[in-house]
Amino acid sequence: MSQVMALEGACFVLVCTQVMSEENFNKNKVQDLEYVQGTGGGFSAIFGPGGEPIATMPSDKEGILYANVDVNDKLRAKQWLDVVGHYSRPDMLSLRVNTHPSKPVFFAEEPEK
């Protein structure tokens, strides 16, 4: 998702997550959680304004990720951004806000109002 954000925003994106060591895996008692796949699992990357990965790190390593970036890449990417496209056309896109209070949940026994 971070790669998409870099491309859509024509900006540099830094992303990092933690690495789960064997020691922390056992200490935190996460073995029974479905979403925990085991040790490792970290992810770090730097994406450029075109969505391209500039730097990545192996998922089982802990460290600091560095990259040299050219800030002019952002300017080049912004040239392709459609700032006057369909988002700027009120005849095609509008935002409506309902200021009346509403219930977020309706039960089958209760008639809708």
mmCIF file of C-alpha atoms in Angstrom:
data_model
loop_
_atom_site.group_PDB
_atom_site.id
_atom_site.type_symbol
_atom_site.label_atom_id
_atom_site.label_comp_id
_atom_site.label_asym_id
_atom_site.label_seq_id
_atom_site.Cartn_x
_atom_site.Cartn_y
_atom_site.Cartn_z
ATOM 1 C CA MET A 1 0.000 0.000 0.000
ATOM 2 C CA SER A 2 2.880 2.374 0.715
ATOM 3 C CA GLN A 3 4.111 1.921 -2.840
ATOM 4 C CA VAL A 4 0.688 2.976 -4.137
ATOM 5 C CA MET A 5 0.708 6.029 -1.842
ATOM 6 C CA ALA A 6 4.084 7.072 -3.265
ATOM 7 C CA LEU A 7 2.754 6.794 -6.804
ATOM 8 C CA GLU A 8 -0.583 8.508 -6.132
ATOM 9 C CA GLY A 9 0.948 11.339 -4.121
ATOM 10 C CA ALA A 10 4.051 11.672 -6.306
ATOM 11 C CA CYS A 11 6.122 11.729 -3.116
ATOM 12 C CA PHE A 12 8.794 9.764 -1.284
ATOM 13 C CA VAL A 13 7.423 7.220 1.205
ATOM 14 C CA LEU A 14 9.345 5.578 4.034
ATOM 15 C CA VAL A 15 7.842 2.456 5.580
ATOM 16 C CA CYS A 16 9.063 0.194 8.356
ATOM 17 C CA THR A 17 7.701 -2.525 10.598
ATOM 18 C CA GLN A 18 9.255 -4.496 13.407
ATOM 19 C CA VAL A 19 11.110 -7.794 13.248
ATOM 20 C CA MET A 20 9.832 -10.461 15.663
ATOM 21 C CA SER A 21 12.797 -12.274 17.212
ATOM 22 C CA GLU A 22 12.559 -15.814 18.605
ATOM 23 C CA GLU A 23 12.985 -14.391 22.122
ATOM 24 C CA ASN A 24 10.133 -11.876 21.709
ATOM 25 C CA PHE A 25 7.954 -14.462 19.970
ATOM 26 C CA ASN A 26 8.120 -16.685 23.061
ATOM 27 C CA LYS A 27 8.041 -13.843 25.607
ATOM 28 C CA ASN A 28 4.886 -12.248 24.131
ATOM 29 C CA LYS A 29 3.036 -15.580 23.851
ATOM 30 C CA VAL A 30 1.726 -14.866 20.360
ATOM 31 C CA GLN A 31 1.954 -18.433 19.013
ATOM 32 C CA ASP A 32 -1.834 -18.894 19.063
ATOM 33 C CA LEU A 33 -2.681 -15.696 17.195
ATOM 34 C CA GLU A 34 -3.783 -16.410 13.605
ATOM 35 C CA TYR A 35 -2.157 -13.354 12.114
ATOM 36 C CA VAL A 36 1.306 -14.048 13.567
ATOM 37 C CA GLN A 37 3.175 -16.235 11.099
ATOM 38 C CA GLY A 38 6.293 -16.696 13.216
ATOM 39 C CA THR A 39 9.580 -14.916 13.689
ATOM 40 C CA GLY A 40 10.977 -12.387 11.246
ATOM 41 C CA GLY A 41 8.283 -10.574 9.317
ATOM 42 C CA GLY A 42 9.827 -7.131 9.322
ATOM 43 C CA PHE A 43 9.596 -4.891 6.288
ATOM 44 C CA SER A 44 11.423 -1.676 5.524
ATOM 45 C CA ALA A 45 11.525 0.198 2.248
ATOM 46 C CA ILE A 46 11.853 3.608 0.673
ATOM 47 C CA PHE A 47 9.695 4.242 -2.381
ATOM 48 C CA GLY A 48 10.232 7.010 -4.906
ATOM 49 C CA PRO A 49 7.566 9.336 -6.322
ATOM 50 C CA GLY A 50 7.019 6.976 -9.246
ATOM 51 C CA GLY A 51 6.282 4.084 -6.878
ATOM 52 C CA GLU A 52 9.633 2.441 -7.538
ATOM 53 C CA PRO A 53 11.527 0.893 -4.596
ATOM 54 C CA ILE A 54 14.676 2.933 -3.935
ATOM 55 C CA ALA A 55 15.911 0.827 -1.017
ATOM 56 C CA THR A 56 14.716 -2.306 0.792
ATOM 57 C CA MET A 57 15.951 -4.504 3.623
ATOM 58 C CA PRO A 58 15.613 -8.294 4.072
ATOM 59 C CA SER A 59 12.572 -9.147 6.195
ATOM 60 C CA ASP A 60 14.585 -11.132 8.735
ATOM 61 C CA LYS A 61 17.173 -8.417 9.443
ATOM 62 C CA GLU A 62 17.141 -5.482 11.827
ATOM 63 C CA GLY A 63 18.941 -2.304 10.833
ATOM 64 C CA ILE A 64 18.790 1.216 9.461
ATOM 65 C CA LEU A 65 17.833 1.750 5.850
ATOM 66 C CA TYR A 66 19.545 4.524 3.893
ATOM 67 C CA ALA A 67 19.026 5.876 0.387
ATOM 68 C CA ASN A 68 20.201 8.788 -1.700
ATOM 69 C CA VAL A 69 17.249 10.568 -3.263
ATOM 70 C CA ASP A 70 17.004 13.183 -5.958
ATOM 71 C CA VAL A 71 14.334 15.692 -4.912
ATOM 72 C CA ASN A 72 13.881 16.570 -8.580
ATOM 73 C CA ASP A 73 12.281 13.118 -9.008
ATOM 74 C CA LYS A 74 9.317 14.512 -7.070
ATOM 75 C CA LEU A 75 9.005 17.433 -9.479
ATOM 76 C CA ARG A 76 9.147 15.117 -12.491
ATOM 77 C CA ALA A 77 6.467 12.860 -10.986
ATOM 78 C CA LYS A 78 4.222 15.832 -10.146
ATOM 79 C CA GLN A 79 4.230 16.837 -13.825
ATOM 80 C CA TRP A 80 2.188 13.703 -14.571
ATOM 81 C CA LEU A 81 -0.374 14.385 -11.834
ATOM 82 C CA ASP A 82 -3.817 15.212 -13.191
ATOM 83 C CA VAL A 83 -4.822 18.135 -10.965
ATOM 84 C CA VAL A 84 -7.525 19.416 -13.317
ATOM 85 C CA GLY A 85 -9.029 16.049 -14.216
ATOM 86 C CA HIS A 86 -12.334 14.557 -13.132
ATOM 87 C CA TYR A 87 -11.673 15.409 -9.446
ATOM 88 C CA SER A 88 -11.890 19.093 -10.373
ATOM 89 C CA ARG A 89 -15.162 18.763 -12.279
ATOM 90 C CA PRO A 90 -18.208 19.496 -10.109
ATOM 91 C CA ASP A 91 -20.478 18.257 -12.903
ATOM 92 C CA MET A 92 -18.928 14.788 -12.507
ATOM 93 C CA LEU A 93 -17.961 14.584 -8.841
ATOM 94 C CA SER A 94 -19.516 16.104 -5.745
ATOM 95 C CA LEU A 95 -19.368 15.695 -1.995
ATOM 96 C CA ARG A 96 -22.583 15.638 -0.003
ATOM 97 C CA VAL A 97 -22.666 15.826 3.789
ATOM 98 C CA ASN A 98 -25.676 14.681 5.797
ATOM 99 C CA THR A 99 -25.694 16.734 9.021
ATOM 100 C CA HIS A 100 -28.722 14.950 10.498
ATOM 101 C CA PRO A 101 -28.018 12.453 13.289
ATOM 102 C CA SER A 102 -28.293 8.847 12.220
ATOM 103 C CA LYS A 103 -27.977 5.437 13.790
ATOM 104 C CA PRO A 104 -24.990 3.372 12.672
ATOM 105 C CA VAL A 105 -26.808 0.067 13.310
ATOM 106 C CA PHE A 106 -30.376 -0.990 12.525
ATOM 107 C CA PHE A 107 -31.927 -4.159 13.951
ATOM 108 C CA ALA A 108 -34.391 -6.262 11.924
ATOM 109 C CA GLU A 109 -37.143 -5.856 14.537
ATOM 110 C CA GLU A 110 -36.890 -2.080 14.411
ATOM 111 C CA PRO A 111 -38.414 -0.313 11.398
ATOM 112 C CA GLU A 112 -36.104 2.045 9.544
ATOM 113 C CA LYS A 113 -36.863 5.705 10.031
#
